[in-house]
Structure formats: C-alpha cells, structure tokens
Coordinates of C-alpha atoms and ligand atoms in Angstrom, one line a residue:
Chain A
M1 CA 0.2 -0.4 -0.2
R2 CA 1.4 3.6 -0.5
R3 CA 1.8 5.8 2.1
V4 CA -1.4 8.1 3.1
H5 CA -0.1 11.6 4.2
V6 CA -2.5 14.1 5.8
V7 CA -1.5 17.7 4.4
G8 CA -4.3 19.6 5.7
A9 CA -7.2 20.5 8.3
G10 CA -10.1 22.4 9.4
M11 CA -12.6 22.6 11.7
H12 CA -16.2 24.7 12.6
R13 CA -16.0 24.7 16.0
F14 CA -18.0 22.3 18.6
G15 CA -21.2 23.8 20.3
K16 CA -24.4 24.4 19.8
F17 CA -26.0 26.5 17.0
P18 CA -29.5 27.7 15.9
P19 CA -31.2 26.1 13.1
Q20 CA -29.6 28.3 10.6
V21 CA -26.6 27.0 11.0
T22 CA -27.3 24.4 9.1
L23 CA -24.9 20.4 8.5
E24 CA -24.8 21.4 5.1
V25 CA -23.5 26.0 6.3
L26 CA -21.2 23.1 9.4
G27 CA -19.8 20.6 6.7
A28 CA -19.0 23.3 4.3
H29 CA -18.2 25.3 6.9
A30 CA -14.6 22.5 7.8
A31 CA -14.6 21.0 4.3
T32 CA -13.3 24.7 2.7
A33 CA -11.2 25.4 5.7
A34 CA -9.0 21.9 5.2
M35 CA -8.9 22.1 1.4
A36 CA -7.6 26.3 2.8
D37 CA -4.9 24.8 4.4
A38 CA -3.4 22.7 3.0
G39 CA -3.9 25.1 -0.5
V40 CA -5.9 22.6 -2.6
A41 CA -8.5 24.3 -4.7
P42 CA -12.1 21.6 -4.9
A43 CA -10.6 21.2 -8.8
D44 CA -7.5 19.1 -6.8
I45 CA -9.5 16.8 -5.2
D46 CA -10.1 13.3 -6.8
A47 CA -12.5 12.3 -4.3
V48 CA -14.9 13.1 -0.7
Y49 CA -16.2 10.8 1.3
V50 CA -18.4 11.5 4.4
G51 CA -19.1 10.5 8.1
H52 CA -22.4 11.8 9.5
V53 CA -25.1 9.1 11.3
F54 CA -28.0 12.2 11.6
G55 CA -27.3 14.3 8.3
G56 CA -29.9 11.8 6.4
P57 CA -30.1 10.0 2.5
V58 CA -26.5 11.9 0.6
A59 CA -25.9 14.5 3.5
G60 CA -22.3 14.4 1.6
Q61 CA -23.5 15.5 -1.4
R62 CA -25.2 18.3 -0.2
I63 CA -22.6 19.9 1.3
A64 CA -20.6 19.4 -2.2
M65 CA -22.6 21.1 -3.7
R66 CA -22.3 24.0 -1.8
V67 CA -17.6 24.4 -2.1
G68 CA -17.8 23.1 -5.4
L69 CA -17.2 19.4 -5.2
S70 CA -20.3 17.4 -7.3
G71 CA -19.6 15.9 -9.9
K72 CA -17.0 14.5 -7.7
P73 CA -17.0 10.4 -6.6
I74 CA -18.9 11.0 -2.7
S75 CA -19.4 8.6 -0.6
N76 CA -22.0 8.3 3.0
H77 CA -20.5 6.7 6.3
E78 CA -22.3 5.6 9.1
N79 CA -20.8 3.4 12.0
Y80 CA -22.3 5.6 15.0
C81 CA -19.4 7.2 16.8
S82 CA -16.7 6.3 14.9
S83 CA -18.7 7.5 11.5
G84 CA -15.9 10.0 11.1
A85 CA -12.7 7.6 11.1
T86 CA -14.9 5.6 8.9
A87 CA -14.8 7.6 6.3
L88 CA -11.2 8.0 6.8
R89 CA -10.0 5.6 6.5
E90 CA -12.0 4.3 3.4
A91 CA -10.6 7.0 1.7
W92 CA -7.1 6.6 3.4
I93 CA -7.7 2.7 1.4
A94 CA -8.5 4.4 -1.6
V95 CA -5.2 6.8 -1.5
G96 CA -3.6 4.0 -0.6
A97 CA -4.6 1.8 -3.1
G98 CA -3.7 3.6 -6.1
I99 CA -7.6 4.6 -6.8
C100 CA -7.2 8.3 -6.0
D101 CA -4.1 10.8 -4.7
V102 CA -6.0 12.8 -3.5
A103 CA -8.9 12.9 -0.6
L104 CA -11.3 15.3 0.8
V105 CA -12.3 13.4 4.0
V106 CA -16.0 15.4 6.5
G107 CA -17.4 14.1 9.7
V108 CA -19.6 16.5 10.6
E109 CA -22.9 16.6 12.5
K110 CA -26.0 18.4 13.6
M111 CA -27.8 17.3 16.2
T112 CA -29.1 19.5 18.8
D113 CA -32.4 20.2 16.4
R114 CA -32.6 16.4 16.7
I115 CA -31.6 14.9 19.4
K116 CA -32.5 15.1 23.2
G117 CA -32.2 13.5 27.0
G118 CA -29.2 11.3 25.8
V119 CA -29.0 8.8 22.8
R120 CA -29.8 5.5 22.5
P121 CA -29.2 2.2 20.7
D122 CA -31.7 1.1 18.3
P123 CA -34.9 1.1 19.2
G124 CA -36.1 -2.5 18.6
D125 CA -33.2 -3.3 21.1
L126 CA -34.0 -5.6 24.0
D127 CA -32.2 -3.2 26.1
A128 CA -33.5 -0.2 25.1
A129 CA -36.8 -2.2 26.1
M130 CA -35.5 -2.5 29.3
G131 CA -34.1 2.5 29.3
F132 CA -31.1 0.9 28.6
I133 CA -28.8 4.4 27.7
F134 CA -25.5 4.3 26.8
A135 CA -24.4 6.7 30.1
A136 CA -26.0 3.1 32.2
G137 CA -23.7 1.5 30.6
H138 CA -20.6 3.1 31.3
A139 CA -21.9 3.6 35.1
L140 CA -22.3 -0.2 34.6
S141 CA -19.0 0.1 34.1
A142 CA -17.6 2.7 36.4
R143 CA -19.5 0.4 39.1
R144 CA -17.8 -2.5 39.0
Y145 CA -14.2 -0.9 37.8
M146 CA -14.1 1.3 41.0
R147 CA -15.2 -2.3 42.7
D148 CA -12.7 -4.7 41.3
H149 CA -9.5 -2.2 41.1
G150 CA -10.1 -0.3 44.4
A151 CA -10.8 3.0 42.2
S152 CA -12.5 6.2 44.3
R153 CA -15.2 7.8 42.1
E154 CA -12.9 11.3 42.7
E155 CA -9.9 9.1 40.4
I156 CA -12.5 8.3 37.5
A157 CA -14.2 12.4 37.7
M158 CA -10.0 13.6 37.1
V159 CA -10.7 12.1 33.4
A160 CA -13.4 15.8 32.7
V161 CA -11.2 18.2 34.9
K162 CA -8.3 17.2 33.1
N163 CA -10.1 17.0 29.7
H164 CA -11.8 20.8 30.9
A165 CA -8.1 22.0 32.0
H166 CA -6.7 21.1 28.2
S167 CA -9.8 22.5 26.2
V168 CA -9.2 26.2 28.0
H169 CA -6.5 26.1 25.0
N170 CA -8.9 25.1 21.7
P171 CA -10.2 27.1 19.6
Y172 CA -12.3 25.2 18.5
A173 CA -13.8 23.3 21.7
Q174 CA -17.6 23.9 22.7
Y175 CA -16.2 24.5 26.1
Q176 CA -12.9 26.4 27.5
K177 CA -13.4 27.1 30.7
P178 CA -11.6 24.6 33.2
I179 CA -13.6 22.7 36.3
S180 CA -12.9 21.8 39.1
L181 CA -13.2 17.8 40.9
E182 CA -16.0 18.7 43.3
Q183 CA -18.6 20.3 39.8
V184 CA -17.6 17.2 38.6
V185 CA -18.2 14.8 42.0
N186 CA -21.2 17.2 42.6
A187 CA -22.7 17.8 39.6
R188 CA -26.8 16.8 38.8
P189 CA -26.4 12.6 38.7
I190 CA -27.1 11.3 34.9
A191 CA -26.4 7.0 35.9
D192 CA -24.7 6.5 39.5
P193 CA -22.7 6.8 40.1
L194 CA -21.7 9.0 37.3
G195 CA -22.8 12.8 37.5
L196 CA -23.2 15.5 34.3
Y197 CA -20.1 16.1 33.8
D198 CA -19.1 12.5 33.2
C199 CA -20.9 12.6 30.0
S200 CA -20.3 14.1 26.3
P201 CA -22.2 16.6 25.5
I202 CA -24.9 17.0 23.1
S203 CA -23.3 18.7 19.9
D204 CA -22.9 20.6 16.3
G205 CA -20.3 20.5 15.0
A206 CA -17.8 20.0 11.4
A207 CA -14.2 18.9 10.8
A208 CA -12.6 17.6 7.9
V209 CA -8.3 16.7 6.4
V210 CA -7.8 16.1 3.5
I211 CA -5.4 13.1 3.1
A212 CA -2.4 13.1 -0.2
S213 CA -0.1 10.1 -1.9
A214 CA 3.2 11.6 -2.6
E215 CA 2.6 11.6 -5.6
G216 CA -0.5 13.6 -5.0
M217 CA 1.0 15.9 -2.9
R218 CA 3.7 16.1 -6.2
R219 CA 1.5 17.2 -7.9
L220 CA -0.2 20.4 -5.9
S221 CA 3.5 21.0 -5.8
L222 CA 2.6 20.6 -1.6
T223 CA 6.2 20.8 0.6
G224 CA 4.1 21.4 4.5
P225 CA 5.1 19.4 7.1
A226 CA 2.8 16.1 6.1
P227 CA 2.3 14.3 8.6
A228 CA 1.4 9.8 7.4
V229 CA -2.0 8.3 8.1
A230 CA 0.6 5.5 9.0
A231 CA -2.9 2.3 9.5
C232 CA -6.1 3.1 10.3
G233 CA -7.5 -0.1 12.6
L234 CA -11.8 -0.9 12.4
V235 CA -12.7 -4.1 14.3
S236 CA -16.8 -4.6 15.4
G237 CA -17.5 -5.9 18.6
T238 CA -17.2 -10.1 19.2
V239 CA -20.8 -11.7 20.6
L240 CA -19.8 -12.4 24.7
R241 CA -20.3 -15.3 27.3
G242 CA -19.9 -16.4 30.4
L243 CA -19.3 -14.2 33.3
G244 CA -16.1 -12.2 32.4
D245 CA -15.2 -9.2 33.2
I246 CA -17.1 -6.1 31.1
N247 CA -13.9 -3.9 31.3
E248 CA -11.7 -6.2 29.6
E249 CA -12.0 -4.4 26.5
D250 CA -11.3 -7.8 24.1
V251 CA -12.6 -5.0 21.2
S252 CA -10.0 -1.9 22.1
A253 CA -7.7 -4.3 22.3
R254 CA -8.0 -5.8 19.3
A255 CA -8.4 -2.0 17.4
G256 CA -5.2 -1.5 19.8
Q257 CA -3.8 -4.6 17.8
A258 CA -4.8 -3.7 14.3
A259 CA -2.9 -0.4 14.0
Y260 CA -0.1 -1.2 16.1
T261 CA 0.1 -4.7 13.8
F262 CA -0.2 -2.3 10.6
A263 CA 2.2 0.5 11.8
G264 CA 4.9 -1.3 12.7
I265 CA 4.9 0.2 16.6
G266 CA 3.9 -0.7 19.7
P267 CA 2.4 0.7 22.6
E268 CA 5.4 2.4 24.3
D269 CA 6.0 4.5 21.1
I270 CA 2.5 6.7 21.7
D271 CA 3.3 10.4 22.0
V272 CA -0.4 11.4 22.5
V273 CA -3.5 10.1 21.8
E274 CA -7.1 12.0 21.1
M275 CA -9.2 9.1 22.9
H276 CA -13.0 8.2 22.6
D277 CA -13.9 10.1 26.2
C278 CA -17.7 9.9 25.7
F279 CA -17.9 8.9 29.3
T280 CA -14.9 10.0 31.9
I281 CA -14.6 6.1 33.0
A282 CA -15.2 5.4 29.2
E283 CA -10.9 7.4 28.8
I284 CA -9.8 4.9 31.5
V285 CA -10.5 1.3 30.3
R286 CA -10.4 2.2 26.8
L287 CA -6.7 4.0 27.3
E288 CA -5.8 0.3 29.5
G289 CA -7.4 -2.0 27.1
L290 CA -5.0 -0.3 24.4
G291 CA -2.6 -1.5 26.6
L292 CA -1.2 1.9 27.3
L293 CA -1.9 2.1 31.2
P294 CA -1.4 -0.6 32.6
R295 CA -4.9 -3.2 33.5
G296 CA -6.9 -1.5 36.8
E297 CA -4.1 1.4 36.6
G298 CA -5.7 3.6 34.6
A299 CA -7.4 5.7 37.1
R300 CA -5.2 6.7 39.9
L301 CA -2.5 6.9 37.0
T302 CA -5.0 9.6 35.8
M303 CA -4.8 11.3 39.0
A304 CA -1.6 10.9 38.7
G305 CA -1.5 13.6 35.8
H306 CA 0.2 11.1 33.5
T307 CA -2.5 11.7 30.8
S308 CA -2.1 15.1 31.6
L309 CA -0.2 17.9 28.8
G310 CA 3.2 18.3 30.2
G311 CA 2.6 14.3 31.3
P312 CA 4.5 10.8 30.1
L313 CA 1.7 10.4 28.2
P314 CA -1.0 13.4 27.6
V315 CA -4.4 11.6 26.6
N316 CA -6.9 14.5 24.9
P317 CA -4.7 17.6 24.3
S318 CA -8.2 19.4 22.4
G319 CA -10.3 18.1 25.5
G320 CA -11.7 15.7 24.4
L321 CA -15.8 14.6 23.8
L322 CA -16.0 16.0 27.4
S323 CA -15.2 19.0 25.8
R324 CA -14.7 19.4 22.4
G325 CA -18.1 18.3 22.3
H326 CA -19.4 15.4 20.8
P327 CA -21.3 15.8 17.4
V328 CA -21.0 11.6 16.6
G329 CA -20.4 12.0 13.5
A330 CA -17.5 14.7 13.7
T331 CA -15.8 13.3 16.0
G332 CA -13.5 11.0 14.8
T333 CA -12.1 13.7 12.2
A334 CA -11.5 15.5 15.2
Q335 CA -9.0 14.0 16.2
I336 CA -7.5 13.8 13.0
C337 CA -7.4 17.5 13.2
E338 CA -5.9 17.7 16.6
L339 CA -3.1 14.6 15.5
Y340 CA -2.3 16.9 12.1
W341 CA -1.9 20.2 14.7
Q342 CA 0.0 18.2 17.5
L343 CA 2.4 16.3 14.9
T344 CA 3.1 19.4 12.5
G345 CA 3.4 22.0 16.0
R346 CA 0.6 23.4 15.5
A347 CA -1.2 23.2 18.6
G348 CA -1.2 26.4 19.6
G349 CA -0.9 25.9 24.0
R350 CA -1.8 22.8 24.4
Q351 CA 1.0 21.8 21.7
V352 CA 2.1 17.5 23.6
E353 CA 6.4 18.7 23.4
N354 CA 8.5 16.7 20.5
A355 CA 5.3 14.9 19.6
R356 CA 6.5 12.6 16.8
A357 CA 3.7 9.5 16.9
G358 CA -0.3 9.6 18.3
L359 CA -3.4 7.4 18.0
A360 CA -6.8 8.8 17.8
Y361 CA -9.5 5.8 19.5
C362 CA -13.1 6.1 18.7
K363 CA -15.4 3.5 19.2
G364 CA -19.5 4.2 17.7
G365 CA -22.5 2.2 18.9
S366 CA -23.5 -0.9 20.9
V367 CA -25.7 -3.9 19.6
S368 CA -27.1 -6.3 22.4
G369 CA -24.8 -8.7 23.1
T370 CA -21.8 -8.0 21.8
D371 CA -18.9 -5.6 23.0
G372 CA -19.8 -3.0 20.9
A373 CA -20.7 -1.7 17.6
S374 CA -17.6 -0.1 16.1
V375 CA -14.3 0.8 16.6
T376 CA -11.8 2.7 15.2
T377 CA -8.0 3.0 15.9
V378 CA -5.7 5.8 13.6
I379 CA -1.8 6.0 14.0
M380 CA 0.0 8.7 12.6
T381 CA 3.5 9.6 12.8
A382 CA 5.5 13.2 11.7
Chain B
M1 CA -60.0 -11.2 33.1
T2 CA -57.9 -12.9 31.1
A3 CA -53.7 -13.1 32.6
P4 CA -51.9 -10.3 31.9
Q5 CA -49.8 -10.5 28.6
S6 CA -46.6 -10.6 28.3
F7 CA -44.4 -7.1 26.6
D8 CA -42.3 -10.0 24.2
P9 CA -43.9 -13.8 24.7
A10 CA -40.9 -14.6 22.6
V11 CA -39.4 -13.1 24.7
F12 CA -40.5 -13.7 28.7
R13 CA -43.4 -15.7 30.0
T14 CA -45.2 -14.3 33.1
E15 CA -47.2 -17.3 34.3
P16 CA -44.6 -18.2 36.3
P17 CA -42.1 -15.5 35.1
T18 CA -39.4 -16.7 33.2
L19 CA -37.0 -15.7 30.5
L20 CA -37.4 -18.0 27.4
A21 CA -33.6 -18.5 25.7
V22 CA -32.6 -20.8 23.2
R23 CA -29.9 -24.2 24.3
C24 CA -27.7 -24.6 20.5
P25 CA -28.0 -28.6 19.9
E26 CA -24.3 -27.9 18.2
C27 CA -22.0 -25.9 20.0
G28 CA -24.7 -26.2 24.1
V29 CA -24.6 -22.3 24.7
T30 CA -27.8 -21.0 25.7
S31 CA -28.3 -17.5 23.5
F32 CA -29.9 -14.5 25.5
P33 CA -32.5 -13.6 23.8
R34 CA -33.8 -16.1 21.2
R35 CA -32.1 -15.6 17.9
E36 CA -32.9 -18.0 14.7
L37 CA -28.5 -18.6 13.9
C38 CA -26.3 -19.7 17.0
P39 CA -24.3 -16.8 17.4
Y40 CA -20.9 -18.6 18.5
C41 CA -21.4 -21.7 15.9
T42 CA -24.0 -20.9 13.1
A43 CA -26.2 -24.0 14.1
E44 CA -29.8 -22.6 12.8
L45 CA -32.2 -23.0 16.1
V46 CA -35.8 -21.3 14.7
E47 CA -37.1 -24.9 14.4
V48 CA -35.6 -25.5 18.3
E49 CA -37.7 -25.9 21.1
A50 CA -36.5 -22.8 24.0
T51 CA -35.5 -23.1 27.2
P52 CA -36.6 -21.6 29.9
L53 CA -34.0 -19.5 32.3
S54 CA -33.0 -20.3 36.1
P55 CA -35.3 -16.9 37.6
Q56 CA -32.0 -16.9 40.1
G57 CA -29.0 -14.6 39.9
V58 CA -26.7 -12.2 41.3
V59 CA -25.9 -8.9 40.3
Y60 CA -22.9 -7.8 38.7
S61 CA -23.3 -4.8 38.2
Y62 CA -26.2 -1.8 38.7
T63 CA -26.9 2.0 38.5
V64 CA -29.6 4.2 39.5
V65 CA -30.7 6.2 35.9
R66 CA -31.9 9.4 37.3
Q67 CA -31.9 11.3 33.0
A68 CA -34.1 9.5 31.3
P69 CA -35.6 10.2 26.6
E70 CA -38.8 10.9 26.5
G71 CA -41.9 8.1 28.3
V72 CA -38.8 6.9 30.9
A73 CA -39.7 8.1 34.3
T74 CA -36.8 7.9 36.2
P75 CA -35.4 7.4 39.0
Y76 CA -34.9 3.5 37.6
V77 CA -32.6 1.4 38.5
L78 CA -30.0 -0.7 36.2
A79 CA -28.5 -4.2 36.2
Y80 CA -26.3 -7.0 35.1
V81 CA -27.2 -10.0 36.4
D82 CA -25.5 -12.4 36.4
L83 CA -27.4 -16.5 35.8
P84 CA -24.5 -18.9 37.3
E85 CA -26.2 -21.8 36.9
E86 CA -26.3 -21.3 32.9
E87 CA -22.4 -18.8 32.9
L88 CA -25.5 -15.8 31.0
R89 CA -24.9 -12.3 32.2
L90 CA -28.1 -10.5 31.2
L91 CA -29.4 -6.6 31.8
S92 CA -32.5 -6.1 33.2
R93 CA -34.4 -3.4 36.1
L94 CA -33.5 -4.2 39.4
V95 CA -36.8 -3.1 41.0
G96 CA -38.1 -3.4 45.3
F97 CA -34.7 -1.7 46.6
G98 CA -36.5 0.8 48.5
D99 CA -33.7 3.8 49.1
M100 CA -30.3 1.6 47.5
T101 CA -27.9 0.5 50.0
P102 CA -24.6 1.7 49.2
D103 CA -23.2 -1.4 46.9
L104 CA -25.8 -4.0 45.4
I105 CA -23.2 -5.6 44.2
G106 CA -23.0 -9.5 44.2
S107 CA -26.3 -9.4 45.9
P108 CA -28.9 -12.1 45.4
V109 CA -32.3 -11.5 42.8
R110 CA -34.8 -13.4 41.5
L111 CA -36.9 -13.0 38.8
V112 CA -40.2 -11.7 39.2
T113 CA -42.9 -9.4 36.3
A114 CA -43.1 -5.4 36.8
P115 CA -44.8 -2.9 34.7
M116 CA -44.2 -1.1 31.3
D117 CA -43.0 2.8 31.5
D118 CA -46.3 3.4 29.7
P119 CA -48.7 3.7 32.8
E120 CA -51.9 3.0 29.7
D121 CA -49.8 -0.6 28.4
D122 CA -51.0 -3.2 31.0
R123 CA -48.6 -5.7 29.1
L124 CA -46.0 -7.0 31.8
R125 CA -42.2 -7.2 31.5
Y126 CA -40.0 -8.8 33.5
A127 CA -37.3 -7.6 36.7
F128 CA -34.8 -9.0 39.1
E129 CA -36.2 -8.3 43.1
A130 CA -34.2 -8.8 46.1
T131 CA -34.6 -12.7 47.8
A132 CA -33.4 -12.8 51.4
Q133 CA -29.1 -13.7 51.6
G134 CA -29.6 -17.3 52.0
A135 CA -33.1 -17.5 51.0
S136 CA -34.6 -19.8 47.3
A137 CA -38.3 -19.6 45.9
Ligands
ZN1 ZN1 -23.8 -23.0 19.1

C-alpha cells in the first residue's frame, strides 16, 4: 500500500448552534477550511468521503455542492460515533491503493435540534426496551471498575477535570473553561456514579482533513509538513459469552493490535492520544484495553497526572469529547485534525512537546449481547 | 379476565415469570434472547424449542438511572444480572430495593414481573428483585 499523508485540516467550532446553522453550513465550513489549509482548490480533490449519523440520505452530496465539489465521487459513511474515522479509513484505503491521489474527508453532525435526553441504541434492541442508555452502560462499567480495582469516584472524575483543563487552549472546543473536581463529583447525577460532567454533551460541528499520496503532493506542489496515516484499524464487537469482566475491553485490544501491527509500532511508541472519552470511565478502560496503561491502573494514573499535558502520555490535549463536544459523526475527523496539528507543531497552548506519533480511538454504537459495534484506531506519525 | 400479557412472549412468560432462551444443540451454548442462528457456531435455531432460564441471579453491576429519554419515568435501577447456572449475563431492571443501599454488587436476586414504562400499557415485562440472603423461592 502507498503511503498516505494528511496535508491539511479544518474545523467548524463545536457547540450548540441555531437552526440556520445547518448540517450543510457546518460541513461546508470545515471542508473549505481544510482545503484552504492544505492549499488546494476543489478541482484538485479526486474524491470526497463524508461521515455522519443523523444527516439523512446523501448529506455528503448536499455539502459538496456548496463548495464546488459536485460531480466528484462522493460517499457517505455511518458507523455511529466512529463514522468520521470510518470515512477516513475508506479514503485512506482508496489513496493507498492508488484509486485516487487526493481525497477530502468530512465528519459532520447537527444534533441539537434532533436529539433530546441522550443518544440510545436502536429501539428494536432488547436492552433498549429495558431502559438502556449509553450513560447507564458506562455507569455499570464504572461501578464494576471501582469494585474490582479499588478506584475512587474522584479518580474517575479526574478525567473530566483534566480534559476541561486542556480545552482552555482549544479554540474549536465547545467548552473552554476549567472545572474543579468538586464540580464534577457534585454535578447533577445522570446514572450513578456518573453525573453531568462525566458525560460528553450533545453538540453540532464539523471537522475535515485533506489526505494525499506522495504523487498527489507532487502534482499539487505541496511541500509542507505532512504526517503519515500509518494505520487505520477497524474492528467490530464480538458476541459476549460467559461471566467475564465487562471492563476487559477485548474490542479495544483487538482494534489497537490491528493498528499497531499495520503501523509496525507498539503502544510504547505513542506520544499523544486522542481518546473517545464519551464518558470519563470510558477513557480509562479504553486506554487500558489499548495497552497504553496497565490494567486497573488507569484511574490512579489519571489522578497522578500521567495523562495530563506535561505528563508521560498526554491524552486528549484537545479537551476530548467531554470538552470539545461530541457531534457524533464529526468526532473521528476532529481527532485527526488534532493529531495533525500536534504532529506539525501547530497546537498552540496545548502542544505536546516532541510529539512524533499519535493514536486516535473512536468507539461507535452498541449491539445487545456484544462488546461494541465499531471501533477505529488511527495511528499518525510525523 | 385474561392473564396479563408479556411485552414479548418470545422472550418472557408471565406465569410463573420465566425468561425464554435457546440452547444450541450443536455447541451447547445458551443464548438469550433467542436467535435464529447460534451466535457462536451459526447453527440454525429456528426449530429448536425454548429453554427456560433459572429465575435466580446475582447482581454483577448496577446503576440508578436519573435521566432518561422522554416517556421513561426516572429514577430506575438497571443491572447486569448473572445467572450462574447458565453462565449467562443479562441486562435487567432491578425492583424493590427502595432506598438504595451503598453497594448491591453480589446481591442475590430473583425474576419477577414488572409494569411497563407507559402506564396505559397493561402488558408486563421482567425485572429482578432482592431475595433474602440464602433463601430460595
Ligand atoms: Zn452453537
């Protein structure tokens, strides 16, 4: 497979926007920003890959026609919260295979006028009939993690404190304010032991990147720093059997292995992580599943500053989903924007010093009886 | 007067409260809810008769849900209940715990019927409630 590079990134700030700021407006803004950042024109783009969940049929084509990209091959990709990363993976495969040289990847979501009270699985699912919501699933995980590893409520809450502290330096984040441990622990309860600040918000937003082969970069005379997409792992959950540990994170371990093997590097080589912290506890158990932290140690290490900016393994310098916001289809590409900025030294006050390799993780959806629906792992190297 | 109906007769019988699973004749693994194909060995299960599950379980983890989508009254307790006999874990409501004790992990529970979220809906679904420690139904 040919080497694939990220040559530009652009975002629309995440947040809650009025109805006139439509999905198309958000997506077009990010697409235009990414092309401008790369220094390419719409005519230079060979194909467009769009990730979204709630955008309706052919949202990608609706966005493309606003920014001079109609007529191109355009495809829409849905894998719930890993939709944006899945769109990137499809583009990466096409560029890597030589099907095209320059591709635009857009992740976009307009949620605030569609979703109320938290997202939930497909309503036909038996778990949904019992009143399962994603927050409850993570609360069940948190309660068991605390019991099995002696972790405290405060250690888990520290994920939110850390990520909000990082977000202060991210102009694209929905929230750019620090919060205290007391605020997180004493917030309105959602599903015990998790409260409001343990949960990522409902958000609108878009994020886009331009990727290219070396041939594409030559054709367009692109000479700027262009980190490589060293691997895009994708796995789905497997059917659970027996009475094992719900925090085993086999699905994360398999997704990590898929990316490590392809990239030819290991967890010890990763300098910065963009992690799908849809809930505080999720950041902890997923880092452990990926082999980035020892099992059962994640909560304690978070409290000790291990995953803070300036620590040995900064996780979510962007603020993560908890603070940047979580427009579900856009999250995967927003993580790639952040790694691009980190690996090119353009991350400003949230820059991770000497970042040479980054990993981005998304987990999308649930299927009753399995340990997940889709997990993506992207490794980028400077 | 007719007996109250199950919210899903393929999954749950109300009298006595019984969860219906399917045991794969090929690999021996029990699946709940029942499926057309065994998720472990893909054997055809459509013609296989339902297997009742043990009504006794143990709480593996639990949470009190205090914010839910519209139409679902809060708070309610959701738990993973382990059925040690079948080595099966299922998600269920827990009922009858009143003021929550600090930690229900490991509590013995048994299967009961419970009303639906919608008060207009007179069908019954399943839940688990506490059993006295050591007692059997
Ligand atoms: Zn079987």
